[in-house]
XYZ file of C-alpha atoms in Angstrom:
164
model
C 0.000 0.000 0.000
C 2.810 2.423 0.881
C 4.625 1.581 -2.347
C 1.526 2.437 -4.324
C 1.088 5.768 -2.534
C 4.769 6.570 -2.997
C 4.616 5.825 -6.711
C 1.464 7.940 -7.082
C 3.164 10.793 -5.226
C 6.230 10.527 -7.451
C 4.067 10.439 -10.579
C 2.121 13.472 -9.371
C 5.349 15.368 -8.682
C 6.763 14.517 -12.136
C 3.560 15.574 -13.888
C 3.432 18.841 -11.980
C 7.123 19.568 -12.604
C 6.581 18.993 -16.327
C 3.595 21.336 -16.274
C 5.550 24.048 -14.457
C 8.513 23.675 -16.819
C 6.234 24.273 -19.776
C 3.854 26.912 -18.421
C 5.705 28.918 -15.763
C 7.274 31.389 -18.181
C 3.986 32.430 -19.753
C 2.210 32.486 -16.390
C 4.971 34.634 -14.870
C 4.679 37.036 -17.797
C 0.913 37.256 -17.249
C 1.458 37.875 -13.521
C 4.035 40.554 -14.325
C 1.561 42.253 -16.651
C -1.091 42.117 -13.933
C 1.123 43.716 -11.309
C 2.605 46.149 -13.876
C 6.063 45.516 -12.462
C 9.186 45.582 -14.623
C 10.120 42.090 -15.893
C 13.536 42.294 -14.239
C 12.173 43.205 -10.788
C 8.813 41.549 -10.152
C 8.530 40.223 -6.572
C 4.754 40.726 -6.383
C 4.241 38.828 -9.650
C 6.465 35.964 -8.468
C 4.570 35.731 -5.176
C 1.257 35.774 -7.018
C 2.394 32.985 -9.333
C 3.806 30.919 -6.465
C 0.473 31.044 -4.626
C -1.467 30.131 -7.774
C 0.862 27.201 -8.527
C 0.635 25.991 -4.919
C -3.151 25.916 -5.212
C -2.938 24.025 -8.510
C -0.547 21.484 -7.007
C -2.840 20.975 -4.016
C -5.754 20.201 -6.335
C -3.696 18.313 -8.941
C -5.356 14.935 -8.344
C -8.834 16.476 -8.593
C -8.276 18.098 -12.014
C -9.582 14.978 -13.825
C -9.031 16.078 -17.405
C -9.302 19.798 -16.676
C -6.479 21.890 -18.134
C -4.011 22.746 -15.341
C -2.999 25.914 -17.219
C -6.582 27.185 -17.158
C -6.886 26.345 -13.468
C -3.642 28.145 -12.638
C -4.568 31.167 -14.756
C -7.922 31.296 -12.957
C -6.197 31.187 -9.573
C -3.777 33.886 -10.710
C -6.674 36.146 -11.700
C -8.657 35.479 -8.522
C -5.671 36.055 -6.245
C -4.763 39.245 -8.103
C -8.331 40.529 -7.876
C -8.566 39.791 -4.157
C -5.189 41.296 -3.372
C -4.865 44.208 -5.778
C -8.216 45.964 -5.636
C -8.288 46.518 -1.867
C -4.633 47.654 -1.932
C -4.934 49.846 -5.030
C -4.454 53.082 -3.107
C -1.404 51.800 -1.239
C 0.581 50.409 -4.157
C 0.968 52.147 -7.477
C 2.949 50.420 -10.224
C 6.063 52.029 -11.639
C 5.119 54.657 -14.215
C 7.533 53.064 -16.700
C 5.059 50.229 -17.254
C 2.622 50.668 -20.124
C -0.164 49.084 -18.070
C 0.551 51.213 -14.985
C -2.001 53.801 -16.084
C -4.825 51.268 -15.847
C -6.736 50.326 -12.735
C -6.190 46.766 -11.437
C -9.575 45.710 -12.813
C -8.766 47.125 -16.240
C -5.331 45.430 -16.216
C -6.883 42.109 -15.241
C -9.451 42.248 -18.023
C -6.920 43.379 -20.636
C -4.467 40.625 -19.680
C -7.153 37.933 -19.658
C -8.839 39.059 -22.872
C -5.912 40.197 -25.009
C -2.813 38.432 -23.694
C -4.385 35.156 -22.599
C -7.192 35.096 -25.178
C -9.957 34.277 -22.708
C -13.454 34.821 -24.132
C -15.598 37.670 -22.794
C -18.101 35.214 -21.362
C -15.415 33.291 -19.468
C -13.820 36.507 -18.203
C -17.198 37.774 -17.037
C -17.956 34.493 -15.264
C -14.535 34.443 -13.600
C -14.916 38.001 -12.300
C -18.637 37.807 -11.549
C -19.452 40.658 -13.934
C -21.952 40.967 -16.765
C -20.471 40.386 -20.228
C -21.369 43.924 -21.302
C -19.437 45.348 -18.332
C -16.339 43.338 -19.290
C -16.681 44.589 -22.862
C -16.994 48.210 -21.671
C -14.041 47.994 -19.274
C -11.873 46.391 -21.954
C -12.781 49.075 -24.499
C -12.071 51.860 -21.998
C -8.727 50.310 -21.065
C -7.735 49.925 -24.700
C -8.671 53.559 -25.371
C -6.454 54.590 -22.453
C -3.567 52.469 -23.742
C -3.888 53.672 -27.330
C -4.509 57.317 -26.459
C -2.928 58.032 -23.072
C -4.033 61.225 -21.333
C -1.781 64.124 -22.192
C 0.091 65.922 -19.518
C -0.618 69.631 -19.291
C 1.903 71.884 -21.007
C 4.322 73.585 -18.631
C 3.339 77.086 -17.642
C 5.491 80.065 -18.536
C 6.872 80.224 -15.002
C 7.960 76.555 -15.102
C 9.459 76.965 -18.579
C 11.723 79.863 -17.547
C 15.200 78.978 -16.443
C 16.083 80.482 -13.100
C 18.859 83.107 -13.350
C 22.239 82.065 -11.986
């Protein structure tokens, strides 16, 4: 009995390691886009991915034909939504990121819809929003990305160079 459990545990570990080897890069990139951190310095994205992968590993035996990538992506989105929206005022992404100008909800929808290719209906179901709301948020976010708000022109006082 112990040999059987040990072999099942080893098989499970091998399967999960193979999954992580194949999917971790893309999932980390998605997490980095969600947190709007630079790719070279992304501790929040790495933590987010680690938690999502831990959840996937814990439920590995119960997947039963379900795609582990979809499950992990779902966990990534849920954990980001739970953690980012309440903390939005406390943490602002670096302005160097293209997605930094979007709210966490807008970033999540843009990453799911455009980077991951998740259908509007699935995105809406995952976030508990109506499909039309997802469509509206995505359109607004894309408008912001394509036509960022302009900064006001410097005033005459700011443009003058102070005398030496």
